[in-house]
Short mmCIF file of C-alpha atoms in Angstrom, two decimals:
data_model
loop_
_atom_site.label_atom_id
_atom_site.label_comp_id
_atom_site.label_asym_id
_atom_site.label_seq_id
_atom_site.Cartn_x
_atom_site.Cartn_y
_atom_site.Cartn_z
CA MET A 1 -111.93 -45.19 171.01
CA LEU A 2 -110.04 -48.46 170.57
CA LEU A 3 -107.35 -48.47 167.89
CA SER A 4 -104.71 -50.98 166.76
CA ASN A 5 -102.04 -48.39 165.99
CA PRO A 6 -100.34 -45.75 168.19
CA PHE A 7 -102.52 -42.86 166.91
CA THR A 8 -99.74 -40.93 165.23
CA HIS A 9 -100.71 -41.13 161.52
CA ASP A 10 -104.37 -42.11 161.26
CA PRO A 11 -106.32 -39.23 159.69
CA ARG A 12 -109.73 -40.91 159.77
CA VAL A 13 -109.56 -41.60 163.50
CA TYR A 14 -108.04 -38.17 164.19
CA ASN A 15 -110.79 -36.37 162.23
CA GLU A 16 -113.54 -38.32 164.00
CA ALA A 17 -112.01 -37.66 167.43
CA ILE A 18 -111.62 -33.94 166.72
CA SER A 19 -115.21 -33.73 165.43
CA LEU A 20 -116.49 -35.35 168.62
CA HIS A 21 -114.41 -32.97 170.74
CA LYS A 22 -115.75 -29.95 168.86
CA ALA A 23 -119.26 -31.27 169.48
CA GLY A 24 -118.59 -31.11 173.23
CA HIS A 25 -117.52 -34.68 174.01
CA ASP A 26 -114.44 -35.89 175.90
CA VAL A 27 -112.50 -38.40 173.79
CA THR A 28 -109.87 -40.91 174.85
CA VAL A 29 -108.05 -43.06 172.29
CA ILE A 30 -106.50 -46.32 173.50
CA GLY A 31 -103.89 -47.28 170.92
CA TRP A 32 -101.39 -50.07 170.38
CA ASP A 33 -97.75 -49.00 170.44
CA ARG A 34 -96.19 -52.22 169.21
CA GLY A 35 -92.63 -50.88 169.21
CA SER A 36 -92.82 -48.91 172.49
CA GLN A 37 -91.74 -45.82 170.56
CA HIS A 38 -94.24 -43.28 171.87
CA PRO A 39 -95.34 -41.87 175.25
CA GLU A 40 -97.71 -44.10 177.19
CA ARG A 41 -99.94 -41.09 177.79
CA GLU A 42 -100.20 -37.74 176.05
CA ILE A 43 -102.70 -35.13 174.92
CA ILE A 44 -102.99 -34.50 171.18
CA ASP A 45 -105.20 -31.52 170.29
CA ASN A 46 -107.37 -32.06 173.40
CA ILE A 47 -107.65 -35.81 172.72
CA GLN A 48 -106.34 -38.00 175.54
CA VAL A 49 -104.17 -40.80 174.15
CA VAL A 50 -103.36 -43.92 176.19
CA ARG A 51 -101.04 -46.43 174.55
CA THR A 52 -100.65 -50.11 175.40
CA ARG A 53 -97.41 -51.94 174.69
CA ASN A 54 -96.49 -55.52 173.91
CA SER A 55 -96.01 -57.73 176.94
CA GLY A 56 -93.05 -60.09 177.23
CA TYR A 57 -95.19 -62.95 175.98
CA MET A 58 -96.44 -60.91 173.01
CA LYS A 59 -92.86 -60.09 172.00
CA LEU A 60 -92.12 -63.81 171.69
CA LEU A 61 -94.80 -64.22 169.01
CA PRO A 62 -93.51 -63.72 165.45
CA TYR A 63 -96.47 -61.84 163.91
CA ASP A 64 -98.89 -59.13 165.03
CA ILE A 65 -101.88 -61.20 163.96
CA LEU A 66 -100.83 -63.82 166.53
CA ARG A 67 -100.64 -61.09 169.18
CA LEU A 68 -104.28 -60.09 168.76
CA ARG A 69 -105.76 -62.32 171.48
CA PRO A 70 -103.39 -61.23 174.26
CA TRP A 71 -103.72 -57.65 173.07
CA TRP A 72 -107.52 -57.83 173.24
CA ARG A 73 -107.22 -58.87 176.89
CA GLN A 74 -104.82 -55.98 177.50
CA LEU A 75 -107.12 -53.56 175.69
CA TYR A 76 -110.13 -54.71 177.70
CA LYS A 77 -108.28 -54.31 181.01
CA THR A 78 -107.08 -50.83 180.04
CA GLY A 79 -110.58 -49.75 179.04
CA LYS A 80 -112.07 -51.10 182.26
CA MET A 81 -109.40 -49.31 184.33
CA LEU A 82 -110.02 -45.98 182.57
CA HIS A 83 -113.77 -46.38 183.05
CA GLY A 84 -113.19 -46.86 186.78
CA GLY A 85 -111.47 -43.47 186.98
CA LEU A 86 -113.75 -41.48 184.68
CA PRO A 87 -116.75 -43.47 183.39
CA PHE A 88 -117.38 -43.16 179.67
CA ASP A 89 -120.65 -43.55 177.80
CA VAL A 90 -119.61 -45.15 174.51
CA VAL A 91 -116.85 -47.49 173.35
CA HIS A 92 -115.95 -46.79 169.72
CA CYS A 93 -114.06 -49.63 167.98
CA HIS A 94 -111.99 -48.92 164.88
CA ASP A 95 -111.92 -52.06 162.71
CA LEU A 96 -112.39 -55.71 163.55
CA ASP A 97 -109.02 -56.02 165.26
CA THR A 98 -110.41 -54.03 168.22
CA LEU A 99 -114.02 -55.24 168.20
CA PRO A 100 -113.68 -58.27 170.55
CA ALA A 101 -112.41 -56.00 173.35
CA GLY A 102 -115.21 -53.53 172.60
CA VAL A 103 -117.88 -56.21 172.84
CA GLN A 104 -116.45 -57.29 176.21
CA LEU A 105 -116.49 -53.71 177.51
CA LYS A 106 -120.08 -53.23 176.33
CA LYS A 107 -121.21 -56.34 178.19
CA LYS A 108 -119.21 -55.66 181.36
CA LEU A 109 -119.89 -51.93 181.68
CA GLY A 110 -123.36 -51.72 180.14
CA ILE A 111 -122.36 -48.99 177.66
CA ASP A 112 -123.14 -48.41 174.00
CA LEU A 113 -120.86 -49.84 171.31
CA VAL A 114 -120.01 -48.20 167.98
CA TYR A 115 -118.24 -50.33 165.37
CA ASP A 116 -116.30 -48.23 162.84
CA ALA A 117 -115.37 -50.51 159.90
CA HIS A 118 -112.76 -48.73 157.80
CA GLU A 119 -112.75 -51.78 155.51
CA ILE A 120 -113.96 -55.37 155.53
CA TRP A 121 -111.09 -56.65 157.63
CA GLY A 122 -111.34 -60.31 156.69
CA TYR A 123 -111.02 -59.50 152.98
CA MET A 124 -108.11 -57.16 153.65
CA VAL A 125 -106.00 -59.69 155.57
CA ALA A 126 -106.76 -62.40 153.00
CA ARG A 127 -103.91 -60.87 150.97
CA ASP A 128 -101.41 -61.97 153.62
CA ILE A 129 -102.81 -65.05 155.39
CA PRO A 130 -104.40 -68.36 154.30
CA GLN A 131 -108.00 -68.12 153.13
CA TRP A 132 -109.30 -70.39 155.93
CA TRP A 133 -107.87 -67.98 158.49
CA ALA A 134 -109.36 -64.96 156.72
CA ASN A 135 -112.72 -66.76 156.74
CA HIS A 136 -112.36 -67.15 160.51
CA PHE A 137 -112.23 -63.36 160.87
CA LEU A 138 -115.19 -62.91 158.52
CA ARG A 139 -117.24 -65.29 160.69
CA LYS A 140 -116.09 -63.47 163.84
CA GLU A 141 -117.27 -60.18 162.36
CA SER A 142 -120.65 -61.65 161.39
CA LYS A 143 -121.20 -62.67 165.03
CA MET A 144 -119.89 -59.52 166.70
CA ALA A 145 -120.92 -56.66 164.40
CA PRO A 146 -124.68 -57.13 165.05
CA GLN A 147 -123.93 -56.65 168.77
CA ALA A 148 -122.93 -53.03 168.09
CA ASP A 149 -125.50 -50.32 168.76
CA HIS A 150 -124.39 -48.50 165.62
CA ILE A 151 -122.14 -49.22 162.63
CA ILE A 152 -120.03 -46.59 160.86
CA THR A 153 -118.46 -47.50 157.54
CA VAL A 154 -117.02 -45.90 154.42
CA ALA A 155 -119.08 -46.69 151.29
CA GLU A 156 -122.37 -48.12 150.00
CA PRO A 157 -121.07 -51.67 149.33
CA HIS A 158 -119.85 -51.82 152.93
CA GLU A 159 -123.20 -50.51 154.15
CA SER A 160 -124.99 -53.25 152.19
CA TYR A 161 -122.59 -55.88 153.59
CA PHE A 162 -123.45 -54.98 157.19
CA LYS A 163 -127.17 -54.64 156.59
CA LYS A 164 -127.24 -58.14 155.10
CA MET A 165 -125.55 -59.23 158.31
CA GLY A 166 -128.50 -57.91 160.31
CA CYS A 167 -127.07 -54.51 161.32
CA SER A 168 -129.93 -52.04 160.88
CA LYS A 169 -128.23 -48.83 162.08
CA VAL A 170 -125.45 -48.07 159.60
CA THR A 171 -124.02 -44.62 158.84
CA LEU A 172 -121.56 -43.70 156.11
CA VAL A 173 -118.58 -41.51 157.02
CA ARG A 174 -116.41 -41.32 153.93
CA ASN A 175 -112.65 -40.92 153.84
CA SER A 176 -112.84 -38.15 151.23
CA LYS A 177 -111.40 -34.78 152.20
CA PRO A 178 -112.66 -31.23 151.52
CA LEU A 179 -111.30 -29.84 148.24
CA ALA A 180 -108.05 -27.95 148.72
CA SER A 181 -108.87 -25.87 145.65
CA ILE A 182 -111.62 -25.75 143.04
CA GLU A 183 -109.17 -24.70 140.33
CA TYR A 184 -106.15 -26.44 138.88
CA GLN A 185 -102.88 -25.11 140.28
CA ALA A 186 -100.02 -25.68 137.88
CA PRO A 187 -96.83 -26.86 139.66
CA SER A 188 -93.62 -24.92 139.14
CA ASN A 189 -91.14 -27.81 139.15
CA LYS A 190 -88.03 -27.58 137.02
CA VAL A 191 -88.06 -31.38 136.77
CA PHE A 192 -91.24 -33.38 136.17
CA THR A 193 -92.21 -34.67 139.65
CA LEU A 194 -94.04 -37.90 140.48
CA ILE A 195 -95.31 -38.35 144.04
CA TYR A 196 -96.71 -41.15 146.17
CA ILE A 197 -97.96 -40.70 149.75
CA GLY A 198 -99.57 -43.65 151.51
CA GLY A 199 -99.08 -47.24 152.58
CA LEU A 200 -95.87 -48.83 151.37
CA ASN A 201 -96.64 -52.39 150.28
CA ASN A 202 -96.10 -54.66 147.31
CA SER A 203 -99.58 -54.10 145.88
CA ARG A 204 -98.68 -50.50 144.91
CA PHE A 205 -95.85 -51.32 142.43
CA LEU A 206 -93.55 -48.84 144.18
CA LEU A 207 -90.35 -50.86 143.81
CA GLU A 208 -91.12 -51.31 140.12
CA ALA A 209 -91.77 -47.57 139.72
CA ILE A 210 -88.44 -46.77 141.39
CA ASP A 211 -86.68 -49.18 139.03
CA ILE A 212 -88.19 -47.35 136.04
CA CYS A 213 -87.44 -43.86 137.38
CA LYS A 214 -83.79 -44.54 138.14
CA GLY A 215 -82.99 -44.58 134.43
CA LEU A 216 -84.77 -41.32 133.62
CA GLU A 217 -82.91 -38.04 133.99
CA ASN A 218 -85.95 -35.80 133.46
CA ILE A 219 -88.12 -37.13 136.30
CA HIS A 220 -88.05 -36.91 140.09
CA PHE A 221 -89.93 -39.41 142.31
CA THR A 222 -90.93 -38.42 145.86
CA ILE A 223 -92.29 -41.12 148.20
CA ALA A 224 -93.73 -40.74 151.70
CA GLY A 225 -95.40 -43.20 154.06
CA PHE A 226 -94.68 -46.41 155.92
CA GLY A 227 -95.35 -50.11 155.51
CA SER A 228 -93.94 -53.52 154.69
CA VAL A 229 -91.52 -52.40 151.94
CA GLU A 230 -90.42 -49.22 153.74
CA SER A 231 -86.86 -50.43 154.39
CA ASP A 232 -86.44 -51.54 150.75
CA ILE A 233 -87.60 -48.15 149.47
CA LYS A 234 -85.37 -46.29 151.91
CA GLU A 235 -82.33 -48.30 150.82
CA LEU A 236 -83.03 -47.82 147.11
CA ALA A 237 -83.70 -44.08 147.51
CA SER A 238 -80.34 -43.64 149.23
CA LYS A 239 -78.61 -44.95 146.09
CA ILE A 240 -80.70 -43.21 143.41
CA SER A 241 -80.33 -39.45 142.97
CA ASN A 242 -83.77 -38.78 141.50
CA VAL A 243 -85.75 -40.71 144.15
CA ASN A 244 -86.47 -39.00 147.48
CA PHE A 245 -87.92 -40.96 150.40
CA LEU A 246 -89.48 -38.82 153.16
CA GLY A 247 -90.74 -41.58 155.50
CA LYS A 248 -93.63 -40.63 157.74
CA ILE A 249 -94.85 -37.08 157.27
CA PRO A 250 -97.38 -35.00 159.26
CA MET A 251 -100.94 -35.09 157.91
CA SER A 252 -100.76 -31.31 157.41
CA GLU A 253 -98.06 -31.81 154.73
CA VAL A 254 -99.93 -34.34 152.56
CA ILE A 255 -102.05 -31.91 150.50
CA PRO A 256 -99.34 -29.22 150.06
CA LEU A 257 -96.82 -31.81 148.84
CA THR A 258 -99.40 -33.36 146.52
CA LEU A 259 -100.25 -29.96 144.98
CA LYS A 260 -96.57 -29.34 144.22
CA ALA A 261 -96.26 -32.54 142.16
CA ASP A 262 -96.98 -32.94 138.45
CA ILE A 263 -98.53 -36.37 138.75
CA ILE A 264 -99.57 -38.87 141.45
CA HIS A 265 -98.53 -42.52 141.43
CA CYS A 266 -101.73 -44.48 142.15
CA VAL A 267 -101.37 -48.07 140.94
CA PHE A 268 -102.86 -51.21 142.47
CA ASN A 269 -102.01 -54.82 141.74
CA PRO A 270 -105.39 -56.50 141.09
CA LEU A 271 -103.97 -59.91 141.94
CA LYS A 272 -103.06 -58.72 145.45
CA ASP A 273 -106.06 -56.46 146.05
CA ARG A 274 -108.92 -58.46 144.53
CA LYS A 275 -109.95 -60.04 147.87
CA SER A 276 -110.30 -56.65 149.54
CA VAL A 277 -113.09 -55.63 147.14
CA VAL A 278 -116.59 -56.11 148.55
#
């Protein structure tokens, strides 16, 4: 599996890797440890994890999106090296930001390629980069996705998107989880508790929610996750008594913490998210 994060907090990839392992397959995840914060190699629940790190040249570039090309070369070389030691049968690419390296490995090694599109990547990045650049990634996907032997994606609109592109073998693997309970479990909080666990970015109105909560004595706001406004949230939480910032939490804690809350903060800014809708 090729992945553009260090494989520490990615439940979809983790669940797929564990499912493959339980089905009798050996799984290696090659991840991208941008900050060199994690071991270069480790075993996580029988999944071998190999992490690449930014080269000196990559560190000079100001944004991760500019580091993609040199990272693709690094990812390809790492995959080819691992194949030389213990040949693998399939290269499984998670999202468009790993697909170019996967296509190279497919051609060089003569192995099958699975493209796992968690979202339509070009629409997602259009929130943060100029439209012409986002269109470049959409065109890249339209050329590379049909080269995959199989597509995995998350919902029917995504399935239709890839079939219109000429991808005939498309399978849906949703992000939905098994129900933790079929009955409502009333929380036992002394103070009404609001919770948010997920990506920390401006489209979720988190800073605005904190600003509202700080003036309310009868509410407690718990936030967990990581992202672009993480440092802002951490700083604000340190100054406001009824806001608690947990940072990154283990996947095993997400459902228990959610069940303890009275209400979940789930707000999206349509102006920031409209381009990510297929």
